[in-house]
């Protein structure tokens, strides 16, 4: 995913609730490994197990 598009996605991700964050994380095509890592950095750690279940 190109940088500008990813920055918009990251802004949306940061404003989203946990369920929306999970949906964005698992359903967005074209993310690089580094972009996935960057999204994880702003994901609330207390809900990490919920994300793992969704994967």
PDB file of C-alpha atoms in Angstrom:
ATOM      1  CA  UNK A   1       0.000   0.000   0.000  1.00  0.00           C
ATOM      2  CA  UNK A   2       1.412   3.384  -0.883  1.00  0.00           C
ATOM      3  CA  UNK A   3       2.492   5.726   1.909  1.00  0.00           C
ATOM      4  CA  UNK A   4      -0.238   8.381   1.642  1.00  0.00           C
ATOM      5  CA  UNK A   5      -2.974   5.775   1.471  1.00  0.00           C
ATOM      6  CA  UNK A   6      -1.499   3.984   4.478  1.00  0.00           C
ATOM      7  CA  UNK A   7      -1.310   7.222   6.496  1.00  0.00           C
ATOM      8  CA  UNK A   8      -5.045   7.787   5.898  1.00  0.00           C
ATOM      9  CA  UNK A   9      -5.751   4.191   6.893  1.00  0.00           C
ATOM     10  CA  UNK A  10      -3.640   4.570  10.037  1.00  0.00           C
ATOM     11  CA  UNK A  11      -5.569   7.722  11.031  1.00  0.00           C
ATOM     12  CA  UNK A  12      -8.851   5.859  10.578  1.00  0.00           C
ATOM     13  CA  UNK A  13      -7.434   2.917  12.519  1.00  0.00           C
ATOM     14  CA  UNK A  14      -6.413   5.123  15.441  1.00  0.00           C
ATOM     15  CA  UNK A  15      -9.900   6.664  15.705  1.00  0.00           C
ATOM     16  CA  UNK A  16     -11.737   3.330  15.390  1.00  0.00           C
ATOM     17  CA  UNK A  17     -13.093   1.247  18.241  1.00  0.00           C
ATOM     18  CA  UNK A  18     -11.514  -2.146  18.951  1.00  0.00           C
ATOM     19  CA  UNK A  19     -13.857  -4.163  16.719  1.00  0.00           C
ATOM     20  CA  UNK A  20     -13.329  -1.733  13.840  1.00  0.00           C
ATOM     21  CA  UNK A  21      -9.556  -1.872  14.364  1.00  0.00           C
ATOM     22  CA  UNK A  22      -9.660  -5.663  14.146  1.00  0.00           C
ATOM     23  CA  UNK A  23     -11.760  -5.519  10.991  1.00  0.00           C
ATOM     24  CA  UNK A  24      -9.354  -3.044   9.379  1.00  0.00           C
ATOM     25  CA  UNK A  25      -6.344  -5.113  10.415  1.00  0.00           C
ATOM     26  CA  UNK A  26      -7.611  -8.418   9.047  1.00  0.00           C
ATOM     27  CA  UNK A  27      -9.445  -7.199   5.942  1.00  0.00           C
ATOM     28  CA  UNK A  28      -7.205  -4.531   4.390  1.00  0.00           C
ATOM     29  CA  UNK A  29      -5.423  -5.913   1.324  1.00  0.00           C
ATOM     30  CA  UNK A  30      -1.933  -4.945   0.245  1.00  0.00           C
ATOM     31  CA  UNK A  31      -0.342  -4.091   3.579  1.00  0.00           C
ATOM     32  CA  UNK A  32       3.356  -4.770   3.935  1.00  0.00           C
ATOM     33  CA  UNK A  33       4.801  -6.534   6.959  1.00  0.00           C
ATOM     34  CA  UNK A  34       6.104  -3.182   8.228  1.00  0.00           C
ATOM     35  CA  UNK A  35       2.653  -1.593   7.848  1.00  0.00           C
ATOM     36  CA  UNK A  36       1.074  -4.420   9.854  1.00  0.00           C
ATOM     37  CA  UNK A  37       3.685  -3.831  12.564  1.00  0.00           C
ATOM     38  CA  UNK A  38       2.954  -0.116  12.567  1.00  0.00           C
ATOM     39  CA  UNK A  39      -0.762  -0.768  13.087  1.00  0.00           C
ATOM     40  CA  UNK A  40       0.041  -3.148  15.934  1.00  0.00           C
ATOM     41  CA  UNK A  41       1.992  -0.391  17.673  1.00  0.00           C
ATOM     42  CA  UNK A  42      -1.232   1.610  18.082  1.00  0.00           C
ATOM     43  CA  UNK A  43      -3.464  -1.373  18.860  1.00  0.00           C
ATOM     44  CA  UNK A  44      -4.574  -1.547  22.519  1.00  0.00           C
ATOM     45  CA  UNK A  45      -2.546  -4.373  24.059  1.00  0.00           C
ATOM     46  CA  UNK A  46      -5.332  -5.456  26.413  1.00  0.00           C
ATOM     47  CA  UNK A  47      -7.305  -6.587  23.325  1.00  0.00           C
ATOM     48  CA  UNK A  48      -4.471  -8.402  21.591  1.00  0.00           C
ATOM     49  CA  UNK A  49      -5.973 -11.808  22.362  1.00  0.00           C
ATOM     50  CA  UNK A  50      -9.196 -10.713  20.631  1.00  0.00           C
ATOM     51  CA  UNK A  51      -7.176  -9.795  17.532  1.00  0.00           C
ATOM     52  CA  UNK A  52      -5.370 -13.149  17.637  1.00  0.00           C
ATOM     53  CA  UNK A  53      -8.698 -14.982  17.748  1.00  0.00           C
ATOM     54  CA  UNK A  54      -9.914 -13.055  14.710  1.00  0.00           C
ATOM     55  CA  UNK A  55      -6.830 -14.027  12.756  1.00  0.00           C
TER      56      UNK A  55
END
